[in-house]
XYZ file of C-alpha atoms in Angstrom:
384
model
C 32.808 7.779 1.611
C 32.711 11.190 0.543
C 30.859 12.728 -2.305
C 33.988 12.394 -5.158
C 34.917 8.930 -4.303
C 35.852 6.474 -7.014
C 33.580 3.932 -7.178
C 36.915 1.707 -7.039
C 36.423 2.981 -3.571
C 35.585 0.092 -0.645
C 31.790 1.989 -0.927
C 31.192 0.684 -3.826
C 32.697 -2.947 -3.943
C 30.089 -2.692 -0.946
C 27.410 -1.979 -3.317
C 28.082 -3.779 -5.963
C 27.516 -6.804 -3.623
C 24.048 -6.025 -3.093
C 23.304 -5.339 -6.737
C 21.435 -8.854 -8.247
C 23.018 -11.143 -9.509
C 21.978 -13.267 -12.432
C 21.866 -16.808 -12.294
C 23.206 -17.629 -15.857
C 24.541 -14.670 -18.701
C 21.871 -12.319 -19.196
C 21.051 -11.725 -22.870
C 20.960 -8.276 -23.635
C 18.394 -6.532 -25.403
C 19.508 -3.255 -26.401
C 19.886 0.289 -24.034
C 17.272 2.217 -22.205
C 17.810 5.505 -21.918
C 16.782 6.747 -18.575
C 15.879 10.151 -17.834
C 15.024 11.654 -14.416
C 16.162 14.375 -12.161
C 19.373 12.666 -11.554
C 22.999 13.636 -11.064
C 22.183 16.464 -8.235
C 22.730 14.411 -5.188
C 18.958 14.138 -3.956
C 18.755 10.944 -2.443
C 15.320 10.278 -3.178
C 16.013 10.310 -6.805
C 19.312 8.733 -6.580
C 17.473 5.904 -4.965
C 14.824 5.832 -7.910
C 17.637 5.816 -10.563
C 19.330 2.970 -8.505
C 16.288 0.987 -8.204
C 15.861 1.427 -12.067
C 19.242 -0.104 -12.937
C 18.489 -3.106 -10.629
C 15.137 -3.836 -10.867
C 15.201 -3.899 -14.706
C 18.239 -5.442 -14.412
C 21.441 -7.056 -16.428
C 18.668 -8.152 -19.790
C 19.753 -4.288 -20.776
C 22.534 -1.598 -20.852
C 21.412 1.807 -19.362
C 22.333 5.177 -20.748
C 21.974 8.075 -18.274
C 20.031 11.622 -19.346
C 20.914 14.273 -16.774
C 20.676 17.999 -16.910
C 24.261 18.636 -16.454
C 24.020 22.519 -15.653
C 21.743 21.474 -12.447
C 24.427 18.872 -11.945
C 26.267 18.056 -8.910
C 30.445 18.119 -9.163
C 31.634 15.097 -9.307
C 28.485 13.254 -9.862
C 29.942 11.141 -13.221
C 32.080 9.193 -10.523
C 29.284 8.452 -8.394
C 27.155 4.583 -8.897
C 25.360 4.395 -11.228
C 27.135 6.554 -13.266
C 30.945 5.546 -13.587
C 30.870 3.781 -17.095
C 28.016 4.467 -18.601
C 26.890 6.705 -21.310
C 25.487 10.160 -20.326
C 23.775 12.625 -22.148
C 22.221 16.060 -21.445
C 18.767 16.201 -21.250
C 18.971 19.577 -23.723
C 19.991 17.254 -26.514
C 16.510 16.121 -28.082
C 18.304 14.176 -30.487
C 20.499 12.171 -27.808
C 19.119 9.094 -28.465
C 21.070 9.234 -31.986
C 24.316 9.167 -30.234
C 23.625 5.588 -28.352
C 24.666 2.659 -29.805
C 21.976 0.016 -30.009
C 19.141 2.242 -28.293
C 15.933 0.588 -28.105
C 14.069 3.326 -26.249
C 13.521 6.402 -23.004
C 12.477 5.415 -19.690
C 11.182 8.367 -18.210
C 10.307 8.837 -14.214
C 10.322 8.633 -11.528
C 9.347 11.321 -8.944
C 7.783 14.629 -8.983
C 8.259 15.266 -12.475
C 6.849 18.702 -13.882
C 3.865 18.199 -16.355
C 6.109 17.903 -19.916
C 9.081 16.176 -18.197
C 11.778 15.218 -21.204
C 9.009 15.593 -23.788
C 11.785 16.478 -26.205
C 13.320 13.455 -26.056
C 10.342 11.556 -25.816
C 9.017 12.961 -29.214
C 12.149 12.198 -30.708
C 12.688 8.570 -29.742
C 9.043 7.554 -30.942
C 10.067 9.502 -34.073
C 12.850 7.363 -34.782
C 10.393 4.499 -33.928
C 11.386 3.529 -30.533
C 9.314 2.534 -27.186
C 8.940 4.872 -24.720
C 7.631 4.670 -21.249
C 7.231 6.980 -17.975
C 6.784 5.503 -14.724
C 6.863 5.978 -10.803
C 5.540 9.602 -11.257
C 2.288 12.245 -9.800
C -0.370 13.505 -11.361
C -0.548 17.107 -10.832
C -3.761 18.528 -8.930
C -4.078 21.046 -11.874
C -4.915 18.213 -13.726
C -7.998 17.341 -12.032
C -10.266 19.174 -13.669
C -11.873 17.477 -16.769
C -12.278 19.946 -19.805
C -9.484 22.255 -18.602
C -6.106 22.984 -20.507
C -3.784 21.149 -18.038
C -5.803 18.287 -17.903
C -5.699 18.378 -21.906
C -2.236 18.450 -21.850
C -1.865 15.916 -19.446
C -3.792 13.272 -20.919
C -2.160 13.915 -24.810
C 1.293 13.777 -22.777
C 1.517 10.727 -21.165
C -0.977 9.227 -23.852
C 2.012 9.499 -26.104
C 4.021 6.892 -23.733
C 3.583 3.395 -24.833
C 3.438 2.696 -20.970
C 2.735 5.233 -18.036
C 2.605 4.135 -14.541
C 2.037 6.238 -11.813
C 2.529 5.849 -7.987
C -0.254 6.255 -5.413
C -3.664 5.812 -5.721
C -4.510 9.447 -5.444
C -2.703 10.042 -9.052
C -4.965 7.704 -10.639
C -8.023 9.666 -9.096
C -6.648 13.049 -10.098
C -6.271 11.650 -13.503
C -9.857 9.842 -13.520
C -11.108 13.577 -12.594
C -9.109 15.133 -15.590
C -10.717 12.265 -18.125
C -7.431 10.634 -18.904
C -7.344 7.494 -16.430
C -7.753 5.366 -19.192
C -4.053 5.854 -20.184
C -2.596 5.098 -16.630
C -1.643 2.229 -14.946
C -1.210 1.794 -11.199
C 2.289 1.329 -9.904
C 4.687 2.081 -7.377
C 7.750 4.429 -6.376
C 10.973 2.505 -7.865
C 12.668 3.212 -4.360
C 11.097 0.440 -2.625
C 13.327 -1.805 -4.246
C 16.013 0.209 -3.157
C 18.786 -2.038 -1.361
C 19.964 -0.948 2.457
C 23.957 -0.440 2.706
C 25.667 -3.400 4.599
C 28.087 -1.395 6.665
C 29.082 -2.954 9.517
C 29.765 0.219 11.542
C 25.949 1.243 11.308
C 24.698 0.023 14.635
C 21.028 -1.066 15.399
C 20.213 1.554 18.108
C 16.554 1.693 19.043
C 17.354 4.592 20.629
C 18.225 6.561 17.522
C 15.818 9.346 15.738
C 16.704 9.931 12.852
C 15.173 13.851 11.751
C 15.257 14.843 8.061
C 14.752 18.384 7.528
C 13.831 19.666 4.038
C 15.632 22.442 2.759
C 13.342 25.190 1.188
C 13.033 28.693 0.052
C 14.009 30.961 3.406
C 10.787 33.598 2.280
C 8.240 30.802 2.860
C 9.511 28.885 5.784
C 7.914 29.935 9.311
C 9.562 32.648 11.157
C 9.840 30.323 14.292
C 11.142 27.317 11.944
C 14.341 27.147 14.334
C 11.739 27.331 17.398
C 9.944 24.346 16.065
C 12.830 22.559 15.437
C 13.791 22.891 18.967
C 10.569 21.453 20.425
C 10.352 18.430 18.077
C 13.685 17.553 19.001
C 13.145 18.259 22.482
C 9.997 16.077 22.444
C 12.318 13.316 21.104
C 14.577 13.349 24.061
C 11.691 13.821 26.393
C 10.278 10.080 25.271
C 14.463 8.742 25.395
C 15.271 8.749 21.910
C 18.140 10.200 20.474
C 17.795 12.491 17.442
C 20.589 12.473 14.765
C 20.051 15.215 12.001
C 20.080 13.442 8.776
C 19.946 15.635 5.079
C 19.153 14.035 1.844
C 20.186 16.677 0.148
C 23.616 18.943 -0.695
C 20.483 21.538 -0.128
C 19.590 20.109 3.291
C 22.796 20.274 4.612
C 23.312 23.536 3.565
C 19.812 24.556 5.197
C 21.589 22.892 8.826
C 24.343 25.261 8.181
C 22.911 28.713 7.604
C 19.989 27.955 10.098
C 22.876 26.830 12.922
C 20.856 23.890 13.262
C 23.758 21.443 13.477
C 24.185 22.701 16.872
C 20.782 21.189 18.155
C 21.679 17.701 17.448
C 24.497 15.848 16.059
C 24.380 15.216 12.003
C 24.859 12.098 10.116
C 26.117 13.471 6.541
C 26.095 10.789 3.923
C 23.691 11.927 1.685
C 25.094 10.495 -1.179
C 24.770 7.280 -0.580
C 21.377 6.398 -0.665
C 21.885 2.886 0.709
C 24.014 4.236 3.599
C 20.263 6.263 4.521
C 18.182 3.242 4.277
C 20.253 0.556 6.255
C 20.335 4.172 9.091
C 16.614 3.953 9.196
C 16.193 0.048 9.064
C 18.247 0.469 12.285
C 17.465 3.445 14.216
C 13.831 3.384 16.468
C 12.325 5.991 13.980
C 12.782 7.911 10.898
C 10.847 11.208 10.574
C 11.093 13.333 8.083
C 9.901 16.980 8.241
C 8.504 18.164 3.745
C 10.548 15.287 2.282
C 9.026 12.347 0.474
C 11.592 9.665 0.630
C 12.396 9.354 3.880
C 9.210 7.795 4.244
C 9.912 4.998 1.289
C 13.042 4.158 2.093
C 12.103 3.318 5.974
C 8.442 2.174 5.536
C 9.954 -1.565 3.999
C 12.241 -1.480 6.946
C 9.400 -2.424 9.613
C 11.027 0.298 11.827
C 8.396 3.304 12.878
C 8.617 6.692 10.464
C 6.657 9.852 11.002
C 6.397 12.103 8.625
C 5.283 16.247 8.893
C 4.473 18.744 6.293
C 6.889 21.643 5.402
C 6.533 24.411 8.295
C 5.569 27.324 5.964
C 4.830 31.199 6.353
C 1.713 30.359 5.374
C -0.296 29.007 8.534
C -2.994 26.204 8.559
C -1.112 24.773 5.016
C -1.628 20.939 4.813
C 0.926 18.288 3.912
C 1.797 18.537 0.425
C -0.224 16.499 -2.102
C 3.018 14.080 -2.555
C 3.463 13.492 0.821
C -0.790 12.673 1.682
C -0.864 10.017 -0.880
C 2.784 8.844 -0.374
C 1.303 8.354 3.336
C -2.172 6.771 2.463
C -0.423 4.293 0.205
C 1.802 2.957 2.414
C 0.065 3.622 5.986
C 2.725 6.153 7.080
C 1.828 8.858 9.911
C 1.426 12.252 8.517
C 0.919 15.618 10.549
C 0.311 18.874 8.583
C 2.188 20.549 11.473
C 5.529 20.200 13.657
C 2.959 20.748 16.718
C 0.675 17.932 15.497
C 3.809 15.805 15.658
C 5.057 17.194 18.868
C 1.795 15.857 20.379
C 1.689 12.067 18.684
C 5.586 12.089 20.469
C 4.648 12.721 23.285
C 1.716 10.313 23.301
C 3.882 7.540 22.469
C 2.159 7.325 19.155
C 5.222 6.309 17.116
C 4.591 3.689 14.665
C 5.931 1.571 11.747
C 4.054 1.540 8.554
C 1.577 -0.263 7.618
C 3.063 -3.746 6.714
C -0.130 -4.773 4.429
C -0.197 -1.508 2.416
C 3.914 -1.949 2.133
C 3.801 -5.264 0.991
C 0.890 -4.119 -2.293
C 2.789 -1.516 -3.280
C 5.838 -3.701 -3.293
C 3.357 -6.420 -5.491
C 2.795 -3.504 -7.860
C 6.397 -1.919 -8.480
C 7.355 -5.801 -9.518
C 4.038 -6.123 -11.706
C 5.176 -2.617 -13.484
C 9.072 -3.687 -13.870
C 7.994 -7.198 -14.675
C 5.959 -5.348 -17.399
C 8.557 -3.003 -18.882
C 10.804 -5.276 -18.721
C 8.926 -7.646 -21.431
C 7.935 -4.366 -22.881
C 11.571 -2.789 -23.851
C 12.688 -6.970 -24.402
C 10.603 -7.319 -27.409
C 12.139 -3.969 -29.425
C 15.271 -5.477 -31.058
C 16.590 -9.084 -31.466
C 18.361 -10.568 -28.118
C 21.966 -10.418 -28.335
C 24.755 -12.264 -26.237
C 26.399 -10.247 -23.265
């Protein structure tokens, strides 16, 4: 599948057949907008806005808000966007212009502080429910008294609901003085659904090594260097590592770097179900300053690794998102490609941690089980 497919394409009769399926009509309630940073071909929030769709599921219609100038071409053809209604996420008044709209479903990811507050003011305006979930609470935040925490708290204390994902957001926000307003969640992605293609193989012997694209005046001068070892320490142990983007931006980063000619690349980053069903059957996953790699293998049972972003800046930790992303669900993290180098080498490759997995599985289904009552009770049920 390539990234302009029609989703009359074989692709997506293939992932249709993994969407739920109802047991009798559903009776619809009305249509969600949902607003996220969709539409740019990220995986990890491709996933999210999949997971949405389908863990909510077929009780509502979905309309999509997307910031079309940040947009990737071709992205209206894409699932789950082929036949629905999308707005930009410049029109505050979008809402207006969707038939039987019973309120915004903000989140999730790393969403700035402010995140489709437009839209947000406007819905609740017009009397509708709103709710942001599967999102961080930003470490400026943390600091009770101060303006960002301020502004945090009067933010999301204007949802109806707010649900954020890891532990650590919760304590960020308890530091701020505006935990009373949160409710502990999970990242929607867990529920995404692995591809069922049957060319994918189950190769234990597979690697797969996600490398996050970033700014070229922060990354380490030797960042080709250190991609050379890790991969080297890879085939040292007798696994195979396939480069694997989740990104247009990733791929792009293989290609000015010349890193495509260290190890072979898997390009399917559009398909976010093509990446999961490659980790739940490859011997590892590891994924060098992105998040998702991480969520979509830890359910999988298969080992992941994951390393914060080699930066000019020595001795940086692990970003904040990826420390609690890893606490939550009992994921490896190294602050450095070396660190990792040396838990290779030591055989230290591991899944997650099946236990921590499983309750923050239990908590994305409490949080959809409670927007989905939530949003139900806006408008009078109709039939499909």
């Amino acid at each position: 599948m390539q990234p302009h497919d029609s989703p009359s394409e074989p692709e997506a009769a293939r992932q249709a057949a993994v969407q739920p399926t109802a047991a009798a009509t559903p009776v619809k309630h009305g249509t969600l907008l949902l607003s996220g940073f969709w539409a740019r071909g990220n995986a990890g929030d491709e996933a999210m806005l999949q997971a949405v769709i389908e863990t909510m599921g077929e009780g509502f219609d979905y309309a999509l808000s997307v910031d079309e100038h940040g947009a990737h071409p071709g992205f209206w053809d894409w699932y789950p966007y082929a036949g629905r209604r999308i707005v930009n996420q410049s029109q505050t008044d979008a809402i207006l212009r969707i038939p039987d709209a019973i309120g915004l479903l903000a989140g999730g990811g790393g969403l700035p502080l402010g995140f489709g507050a437009g839209q947000q003011i406007y819905a609740r305006a017009r009397g509708l429910k709103t709710a942001i979930a599967g999102i961080d609470i930003w470490s400026m935040a943390a600091k009770a008294g101060k303006p960002a925490a301020a502004e945090a708290g009067r933010y999301l204390g204007h949802f109806d609901r707010a649900y954020v994902r890891t532990a650590s957001s919760i304590e960020n926000a308890r530091l701020g003085g505006f935990a009373d307003v949160l409710k502990l969640g999970a990242d929607w992605a867990l529920n995404l659904n692995a591809d069922l293609n049957p060319d994918i193989g189950d190769e234990r012997d597979r690697a797969l090594v996600v490398l996050r694209e970033d700014d070229r005046s922060v990354l380490a001068p030797d960042y080709r260097e250190q991609v050379r070892r890790l991969l080297a320490a890879l085939w040292g142990v007798g696994l195979v590592p396939v480069l694997l983007p989740f990104a247009p931006e990733d791929e792009r980063l293989l290609e000015e770097l010349g890193l495509g000619r260290l190890a072979p690349v898997e390009r399917c980053w559009w398909n976010a179900r093509r990446l999961k069903q490659l980790s739940a059957r490859s011997g590892l996953t590891l994924s060098i300053g992105r998040l998702h790699p991480m969520i979509f293998a830890a359910p999988t049972g298969r080992p992941v690794m994951t390393v914060g972003r080699p930066t000019i800046k020595a001795g940086r930790r692990a970003d904040g998102k990826l420390r609690h992303m890893a606490a939550d669900l009992g994921v490896d993290l190294h602050d450095t490609v070396a660190e990792a180098v040396l838990a290779i080498e030591a055989g230290q490759i591991r899944p997650a941690d099946a236990d921590k997995v499983a309750a923050a599985k239990a908590r994305l289904d409490a949080q959809a089980d409670d927007l989905r009552r939530f949003f139900a009770t806006m408008a009078p049920a109709r039939p499909a």
